[in-house]
PDB file of C-alpha atoms and ligand atoms in Angstrom:
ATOM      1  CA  UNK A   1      81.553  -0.367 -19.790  1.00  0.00           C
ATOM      2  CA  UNK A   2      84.270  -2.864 -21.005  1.00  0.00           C
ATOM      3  CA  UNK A   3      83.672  -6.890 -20.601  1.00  0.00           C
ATOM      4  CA  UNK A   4      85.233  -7.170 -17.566  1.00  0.00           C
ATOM      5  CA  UNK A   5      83.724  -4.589 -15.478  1.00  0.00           C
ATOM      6  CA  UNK A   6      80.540  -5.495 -16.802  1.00  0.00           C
ATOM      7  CA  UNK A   7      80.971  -9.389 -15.911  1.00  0.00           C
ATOM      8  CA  UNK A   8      81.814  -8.226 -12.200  1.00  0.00           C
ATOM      9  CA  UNK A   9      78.293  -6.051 -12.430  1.00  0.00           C
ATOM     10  CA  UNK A  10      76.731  -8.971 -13.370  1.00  0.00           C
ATOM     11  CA  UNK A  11      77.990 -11.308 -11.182  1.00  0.00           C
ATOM     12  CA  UNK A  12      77.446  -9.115  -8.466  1.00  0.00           C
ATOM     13  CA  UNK A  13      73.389  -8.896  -9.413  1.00  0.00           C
ATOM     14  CA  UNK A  14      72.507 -12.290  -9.880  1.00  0.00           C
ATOM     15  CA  UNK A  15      75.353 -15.427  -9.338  1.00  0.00           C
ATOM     16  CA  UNK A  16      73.113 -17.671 -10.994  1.00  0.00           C
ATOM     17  CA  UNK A  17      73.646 -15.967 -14.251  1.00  0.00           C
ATOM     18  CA  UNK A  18      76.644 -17.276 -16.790  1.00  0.00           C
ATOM     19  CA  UNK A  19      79.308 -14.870 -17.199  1.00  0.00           C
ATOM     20  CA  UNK A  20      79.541 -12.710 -20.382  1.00  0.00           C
ATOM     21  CA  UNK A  21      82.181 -14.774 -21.560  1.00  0.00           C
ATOM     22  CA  UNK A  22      79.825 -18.286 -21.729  1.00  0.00           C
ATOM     23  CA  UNK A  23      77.289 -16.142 -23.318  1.00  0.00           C
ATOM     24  CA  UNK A  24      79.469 -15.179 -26.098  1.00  0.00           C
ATOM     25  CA  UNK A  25      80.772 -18.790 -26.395  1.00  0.00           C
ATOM     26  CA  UNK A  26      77.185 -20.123 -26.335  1.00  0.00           C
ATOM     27  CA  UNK A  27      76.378 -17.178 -29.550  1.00  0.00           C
ATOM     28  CA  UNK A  28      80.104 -18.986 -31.203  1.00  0.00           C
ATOM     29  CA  UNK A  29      78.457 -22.348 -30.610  1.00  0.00           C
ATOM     30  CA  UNK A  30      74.914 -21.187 -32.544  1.00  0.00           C
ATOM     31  CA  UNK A  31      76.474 -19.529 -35.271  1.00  0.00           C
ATOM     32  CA  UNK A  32      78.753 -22.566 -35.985  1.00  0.00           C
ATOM     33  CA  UNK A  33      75.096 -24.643 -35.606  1.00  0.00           C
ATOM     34  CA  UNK A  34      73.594 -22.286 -38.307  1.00  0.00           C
ATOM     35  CA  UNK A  35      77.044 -23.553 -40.554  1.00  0.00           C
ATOM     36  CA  UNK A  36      79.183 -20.268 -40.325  1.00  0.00           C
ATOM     37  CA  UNK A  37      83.159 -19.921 -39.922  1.00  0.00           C
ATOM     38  CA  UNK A  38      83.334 -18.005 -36.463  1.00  0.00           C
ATOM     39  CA  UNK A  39      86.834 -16.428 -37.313  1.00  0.00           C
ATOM     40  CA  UNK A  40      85.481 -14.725 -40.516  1.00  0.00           C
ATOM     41  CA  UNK A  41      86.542 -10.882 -40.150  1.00  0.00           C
ATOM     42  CA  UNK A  42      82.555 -10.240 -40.101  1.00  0.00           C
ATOM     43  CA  UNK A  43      81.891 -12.207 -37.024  1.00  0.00           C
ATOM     44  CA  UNK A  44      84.269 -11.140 -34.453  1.00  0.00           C
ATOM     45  CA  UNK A  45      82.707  -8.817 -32.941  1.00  0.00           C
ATOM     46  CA  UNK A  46      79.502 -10.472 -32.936  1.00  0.00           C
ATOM     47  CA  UNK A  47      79.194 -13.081 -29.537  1.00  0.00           C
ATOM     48  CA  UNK A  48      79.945  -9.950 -27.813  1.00  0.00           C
ATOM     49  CA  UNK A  49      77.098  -7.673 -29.946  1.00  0.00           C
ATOM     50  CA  UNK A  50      74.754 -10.335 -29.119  1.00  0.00           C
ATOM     51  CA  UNK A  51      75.343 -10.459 -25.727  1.00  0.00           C
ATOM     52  CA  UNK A  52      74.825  -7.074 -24.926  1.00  0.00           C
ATOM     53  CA  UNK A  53      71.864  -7.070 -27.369  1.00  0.00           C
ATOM     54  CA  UNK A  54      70.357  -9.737 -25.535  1.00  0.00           C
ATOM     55  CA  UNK A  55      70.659  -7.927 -22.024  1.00  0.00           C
ATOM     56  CA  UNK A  56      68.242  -4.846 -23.237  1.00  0.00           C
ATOM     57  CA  UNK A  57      65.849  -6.959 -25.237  1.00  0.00           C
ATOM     58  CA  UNK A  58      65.174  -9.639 -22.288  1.00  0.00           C
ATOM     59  CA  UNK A  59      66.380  -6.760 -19.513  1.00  0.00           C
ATOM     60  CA  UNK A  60      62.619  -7.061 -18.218  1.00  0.00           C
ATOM     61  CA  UNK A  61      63.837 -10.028 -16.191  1.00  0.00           C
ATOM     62  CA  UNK A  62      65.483  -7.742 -13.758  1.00  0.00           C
ATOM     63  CA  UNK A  63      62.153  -5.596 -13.708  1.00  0.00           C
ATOM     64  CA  UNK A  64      59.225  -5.621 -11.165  1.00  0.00           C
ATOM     65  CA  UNK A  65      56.221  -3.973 -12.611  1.00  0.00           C
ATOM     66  CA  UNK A  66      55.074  -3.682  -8.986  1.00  0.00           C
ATOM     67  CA  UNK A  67      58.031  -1.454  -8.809  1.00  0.00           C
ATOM     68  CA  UNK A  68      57.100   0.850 -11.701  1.00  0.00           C
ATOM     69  CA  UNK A  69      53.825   0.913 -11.313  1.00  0.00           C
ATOM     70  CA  UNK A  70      54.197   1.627  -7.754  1.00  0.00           C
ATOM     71  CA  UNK A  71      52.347   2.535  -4.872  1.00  0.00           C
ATOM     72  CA  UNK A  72      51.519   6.945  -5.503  1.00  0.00           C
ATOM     73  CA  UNK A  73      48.680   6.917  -7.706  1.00  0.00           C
ATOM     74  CA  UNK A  74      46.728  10.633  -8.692  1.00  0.00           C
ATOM     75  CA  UNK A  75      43.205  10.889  -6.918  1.00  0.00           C
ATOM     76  CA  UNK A  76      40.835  12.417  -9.554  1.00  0.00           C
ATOM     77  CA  UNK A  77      37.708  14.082  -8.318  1.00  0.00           C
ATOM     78  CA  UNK A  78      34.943  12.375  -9.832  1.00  0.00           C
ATOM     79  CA  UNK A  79      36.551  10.979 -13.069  1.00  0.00           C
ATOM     80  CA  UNK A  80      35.267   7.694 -13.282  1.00  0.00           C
ATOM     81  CA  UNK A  81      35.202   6.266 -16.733  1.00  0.00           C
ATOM     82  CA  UNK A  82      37.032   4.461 -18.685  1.00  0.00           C
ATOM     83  CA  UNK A  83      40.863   5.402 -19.132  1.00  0.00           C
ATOM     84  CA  UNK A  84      42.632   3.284 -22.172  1.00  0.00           C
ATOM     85  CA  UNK A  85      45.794   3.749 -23.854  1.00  0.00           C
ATOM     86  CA  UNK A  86      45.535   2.356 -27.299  1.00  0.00           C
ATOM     87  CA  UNK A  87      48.422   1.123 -29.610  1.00  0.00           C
ATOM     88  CA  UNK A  88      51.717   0.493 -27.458  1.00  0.00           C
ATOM     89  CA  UNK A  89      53.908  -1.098 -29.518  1.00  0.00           C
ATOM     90  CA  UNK A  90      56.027  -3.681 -28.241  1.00  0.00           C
ATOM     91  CA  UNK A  91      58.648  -6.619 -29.143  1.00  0.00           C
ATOM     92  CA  UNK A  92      59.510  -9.263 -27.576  1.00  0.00           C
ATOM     93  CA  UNK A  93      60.244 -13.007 -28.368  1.00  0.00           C
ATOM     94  CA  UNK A  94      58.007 -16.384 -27.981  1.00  0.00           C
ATOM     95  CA  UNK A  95      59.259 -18.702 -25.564  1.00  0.00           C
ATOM     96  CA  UNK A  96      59.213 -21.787 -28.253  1.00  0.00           C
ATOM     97  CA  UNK A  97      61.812 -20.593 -30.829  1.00  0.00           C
ATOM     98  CA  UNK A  98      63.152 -17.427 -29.359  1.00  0.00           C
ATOM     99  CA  UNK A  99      61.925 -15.257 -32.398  1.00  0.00           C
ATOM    100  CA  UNK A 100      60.446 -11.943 -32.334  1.00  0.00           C
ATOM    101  CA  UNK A 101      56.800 -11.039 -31.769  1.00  0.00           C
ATOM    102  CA  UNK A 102      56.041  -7.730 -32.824  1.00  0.00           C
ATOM    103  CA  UNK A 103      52.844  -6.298 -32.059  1.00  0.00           C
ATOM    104  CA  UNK A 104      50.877  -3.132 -30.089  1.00  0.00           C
ATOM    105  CA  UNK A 105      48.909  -3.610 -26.565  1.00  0.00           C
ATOM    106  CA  UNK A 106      45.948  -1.428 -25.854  1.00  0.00           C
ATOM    107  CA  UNK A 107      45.277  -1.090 -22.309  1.00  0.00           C
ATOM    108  CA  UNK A 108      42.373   0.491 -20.105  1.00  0.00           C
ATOM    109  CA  UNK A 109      40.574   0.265 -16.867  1.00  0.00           C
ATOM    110  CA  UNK A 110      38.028   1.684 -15.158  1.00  0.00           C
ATOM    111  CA  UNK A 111      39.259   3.586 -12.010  1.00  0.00           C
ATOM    112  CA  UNK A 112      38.231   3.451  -8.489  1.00  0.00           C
ATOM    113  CA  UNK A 113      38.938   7.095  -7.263  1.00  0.00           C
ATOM    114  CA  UNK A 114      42.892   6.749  -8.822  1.00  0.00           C
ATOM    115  CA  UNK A 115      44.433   6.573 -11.987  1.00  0.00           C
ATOM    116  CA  UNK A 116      48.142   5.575 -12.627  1.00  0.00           C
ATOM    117  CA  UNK A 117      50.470   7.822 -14.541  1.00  0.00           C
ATOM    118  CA  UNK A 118      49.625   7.030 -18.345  1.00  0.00           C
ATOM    119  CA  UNK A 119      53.862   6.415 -19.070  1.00  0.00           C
ATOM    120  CA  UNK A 120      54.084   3.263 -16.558  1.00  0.00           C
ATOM    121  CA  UNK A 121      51.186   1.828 -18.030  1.00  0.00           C
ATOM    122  CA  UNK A 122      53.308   1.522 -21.742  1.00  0.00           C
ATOM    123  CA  UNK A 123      56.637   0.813 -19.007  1.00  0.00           C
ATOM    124  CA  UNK A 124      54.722  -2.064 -17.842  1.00  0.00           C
ATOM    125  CA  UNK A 125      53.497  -3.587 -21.655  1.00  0.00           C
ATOM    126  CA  UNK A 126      57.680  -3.597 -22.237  1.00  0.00           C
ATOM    127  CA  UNK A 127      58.539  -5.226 -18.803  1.00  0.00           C
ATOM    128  CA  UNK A 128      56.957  -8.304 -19.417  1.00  0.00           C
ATOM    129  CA  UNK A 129      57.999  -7.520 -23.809  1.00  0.00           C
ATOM    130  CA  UNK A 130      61.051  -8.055 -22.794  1.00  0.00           C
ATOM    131  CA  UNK A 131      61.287 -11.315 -21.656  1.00  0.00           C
ATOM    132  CA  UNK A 132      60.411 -14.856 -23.356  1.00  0.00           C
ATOM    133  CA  UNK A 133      56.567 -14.935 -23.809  1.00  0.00           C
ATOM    134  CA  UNK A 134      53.591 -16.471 -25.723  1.00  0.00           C
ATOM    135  CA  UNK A 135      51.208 -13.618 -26.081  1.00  0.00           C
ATOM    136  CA  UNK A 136      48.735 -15.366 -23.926  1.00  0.00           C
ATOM    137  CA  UNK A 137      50.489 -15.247 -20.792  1.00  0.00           C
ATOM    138  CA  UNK A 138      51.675 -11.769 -21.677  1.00  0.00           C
ATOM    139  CA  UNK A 139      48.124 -10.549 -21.813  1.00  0.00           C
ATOM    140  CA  UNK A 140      47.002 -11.748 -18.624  1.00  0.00           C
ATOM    141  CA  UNK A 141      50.416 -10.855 -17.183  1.00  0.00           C
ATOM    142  CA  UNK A 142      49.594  -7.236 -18.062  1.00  0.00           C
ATOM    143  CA  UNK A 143      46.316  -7.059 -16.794  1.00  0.00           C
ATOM    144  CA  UNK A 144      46.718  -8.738 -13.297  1.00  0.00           C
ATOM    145  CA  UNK A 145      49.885  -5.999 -12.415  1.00  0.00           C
ATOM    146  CA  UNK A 146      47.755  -3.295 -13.103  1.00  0.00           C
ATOM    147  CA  UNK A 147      45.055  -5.211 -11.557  1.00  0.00           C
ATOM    148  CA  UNK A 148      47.025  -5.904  -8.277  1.00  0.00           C
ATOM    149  CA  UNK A 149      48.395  -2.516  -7.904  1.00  0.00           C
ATOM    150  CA  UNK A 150      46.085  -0.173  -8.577  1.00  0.00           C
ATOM    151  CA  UNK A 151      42.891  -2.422  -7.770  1.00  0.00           C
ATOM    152  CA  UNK A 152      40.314  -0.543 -10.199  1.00  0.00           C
ATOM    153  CA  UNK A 153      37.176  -1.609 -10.742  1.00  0.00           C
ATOM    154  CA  UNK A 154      38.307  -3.707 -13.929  1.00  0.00           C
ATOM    155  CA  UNK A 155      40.792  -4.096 -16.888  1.00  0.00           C
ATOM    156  CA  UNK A 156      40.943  -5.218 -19.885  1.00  0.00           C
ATOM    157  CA  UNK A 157      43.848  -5.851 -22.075  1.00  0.00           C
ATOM    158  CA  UNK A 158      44.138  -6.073 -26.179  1.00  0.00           C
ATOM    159  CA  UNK A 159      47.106  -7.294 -27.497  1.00  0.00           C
ATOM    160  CA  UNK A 160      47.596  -8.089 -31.562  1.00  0.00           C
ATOM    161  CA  UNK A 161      50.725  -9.319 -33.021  1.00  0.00           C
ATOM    162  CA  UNK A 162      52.800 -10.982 -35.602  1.00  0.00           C
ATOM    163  CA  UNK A 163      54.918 -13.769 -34.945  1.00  0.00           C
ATOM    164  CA  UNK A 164      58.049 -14.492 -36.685  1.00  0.00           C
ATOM    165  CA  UNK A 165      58.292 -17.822 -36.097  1.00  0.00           C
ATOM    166  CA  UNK A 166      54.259 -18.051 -37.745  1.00  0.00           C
ATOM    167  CA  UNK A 167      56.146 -15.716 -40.756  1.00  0.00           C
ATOM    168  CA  UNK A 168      59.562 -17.106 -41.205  1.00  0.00           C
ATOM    169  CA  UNK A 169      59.703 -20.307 -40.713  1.00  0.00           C
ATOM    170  CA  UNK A 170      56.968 -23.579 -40.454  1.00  0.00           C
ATOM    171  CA  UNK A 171      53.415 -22.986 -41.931  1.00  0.00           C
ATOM    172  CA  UNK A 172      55.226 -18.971 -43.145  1.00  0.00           C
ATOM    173  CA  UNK A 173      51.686 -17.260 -43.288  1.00  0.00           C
ATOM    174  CA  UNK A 174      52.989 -13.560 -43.428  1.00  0.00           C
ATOM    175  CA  UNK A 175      51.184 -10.930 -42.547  1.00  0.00           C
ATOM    176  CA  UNK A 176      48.600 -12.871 -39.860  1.00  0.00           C
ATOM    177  CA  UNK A 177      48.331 -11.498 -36.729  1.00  0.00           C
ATOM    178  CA  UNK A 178      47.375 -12.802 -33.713  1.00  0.00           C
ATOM    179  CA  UNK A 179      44.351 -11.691 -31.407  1.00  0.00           C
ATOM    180  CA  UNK A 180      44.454 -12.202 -26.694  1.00  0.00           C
ATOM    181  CA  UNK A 181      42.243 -10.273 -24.641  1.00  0.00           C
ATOM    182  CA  UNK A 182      42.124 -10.343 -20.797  1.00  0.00           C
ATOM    183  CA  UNK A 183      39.419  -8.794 -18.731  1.00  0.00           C
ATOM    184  CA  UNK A 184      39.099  -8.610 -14.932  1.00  0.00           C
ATOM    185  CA  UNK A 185      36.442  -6.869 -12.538  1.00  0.00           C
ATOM    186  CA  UNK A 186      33.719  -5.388 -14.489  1.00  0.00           C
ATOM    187  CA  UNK A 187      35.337  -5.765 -17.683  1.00  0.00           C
ATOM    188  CA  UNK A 188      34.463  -9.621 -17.311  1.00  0.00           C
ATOM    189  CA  UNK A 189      31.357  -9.330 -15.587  1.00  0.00           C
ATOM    190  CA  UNK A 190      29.680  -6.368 -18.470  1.00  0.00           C
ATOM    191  CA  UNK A 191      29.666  -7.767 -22.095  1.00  0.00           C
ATOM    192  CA  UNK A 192      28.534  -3.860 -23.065  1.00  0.00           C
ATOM    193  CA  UNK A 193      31.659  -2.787 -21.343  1.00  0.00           C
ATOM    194  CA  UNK A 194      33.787  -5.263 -23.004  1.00  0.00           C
ATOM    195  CA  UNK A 195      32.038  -3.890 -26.522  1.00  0.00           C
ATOM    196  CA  UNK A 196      32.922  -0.542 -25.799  1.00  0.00           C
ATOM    197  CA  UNK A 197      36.819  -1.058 -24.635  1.00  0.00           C
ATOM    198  CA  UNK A 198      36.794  -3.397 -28.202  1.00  0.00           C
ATOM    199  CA  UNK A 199      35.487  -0.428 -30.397  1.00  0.00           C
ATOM    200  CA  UNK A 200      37.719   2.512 -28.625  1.00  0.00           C
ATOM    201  CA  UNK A 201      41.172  -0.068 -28.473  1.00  0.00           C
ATOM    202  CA  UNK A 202      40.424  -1.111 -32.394  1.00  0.00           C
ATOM    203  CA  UNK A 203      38.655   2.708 -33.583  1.00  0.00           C
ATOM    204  CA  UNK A 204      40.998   3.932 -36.640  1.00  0.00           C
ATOM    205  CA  UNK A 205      42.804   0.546 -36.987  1.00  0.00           C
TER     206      UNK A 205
HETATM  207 ZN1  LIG B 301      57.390 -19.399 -31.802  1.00  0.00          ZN
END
């Protein structure tokens, strides 16, 4: 798709968004910031690789996970323990410096007659990836969708990352990660069921 046809598609979507054209000046404006010469061969091409870069890696803005995790859900007779889908990885970027976090989510509940495909349970960990986060909110984001749309008897989320802006730049502790869990229904209510989600999500880690 060439610039222009693509600033008409997004103009068309959302008129509250700047065109592609003030995105690419905004990248010029940055990169001068950061103390580089714009016109070098190198960077011409870049305010325009950015832009487009930054449309997949925050394109979860334009996502419902209501949508994708949707309203058909797969009756199972009599399977009714835990389901959990360990290790998704994900990226996405903290909301305070606009750096990646880079990290997996483990994700289970504990079904009420119906389970949810397994694939929009890792579609809706990269929904709200790919948008500005702090891995709190993420967490609990992730857990009330699946929560609210497939109303199991519980879930529980376990997210661990790394966070650039903890590893490249201020207090630069590489290597720490960080450590959110959310838990709704019986998850929160049953400590032994909490224990047991912790051991499978972290078993071979
Ligand atoms: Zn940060």
């Amino acid at each position: 798709m060439d610039a222009i046809v693509q600033k008409l598609a997004l103009s068309a979507k959302d008129n509250s968004r700047p065109t592609q054209e003030e995105a690419e000046d905004a990248v010029r404006v940055l990169l001068r910031w950061a103390g580089e010469d714009t016109s070098r061969e190198g960077l011409l091409d870049t305010p325009r690789r950015v832009a487009k870069a930054y449309r997949e890696l925050f394109s979860g803005y334009d996502q419902d996970a209501a949508d994708v995790l949707g309203r058909t859900f797969e009756e199972v007779a009599g399977y009714d323990d835990m389901v959990l889908v360990r290790n998704i990885p994900f990226h996405s970027h903290c909301e305070h410096h606009m750096v990646p976090i880079i990290g997996t989510a483990s994700v289970g509940y504990l079904p009420d007659g119906r389970v949810l495909g397994l694939s929009k349970i890792a579609r809706t960990v990269d929904i709200y990836a790919r948008r500005l986060q702090t891995q709190e909110s993420m967490t609990s984001q992730i857990a009330n969708a699946i929560q609210d749309a497939l109303d199991p008897k519980g879930v529980a989320v376990f997210v661990e990352a790394e966070h650039m802006c903890m590893s490249m730049r201020g207090i630069q502790k590489q290597g720490s990660t960080t450590l959110t869990t959310t838990f709704t229904g019986a998850f929160k209510e049953d400590a032994s069921l909490q224990a047991r989600f912790m051991t499978m999500a972290r078993s071979g880690k």
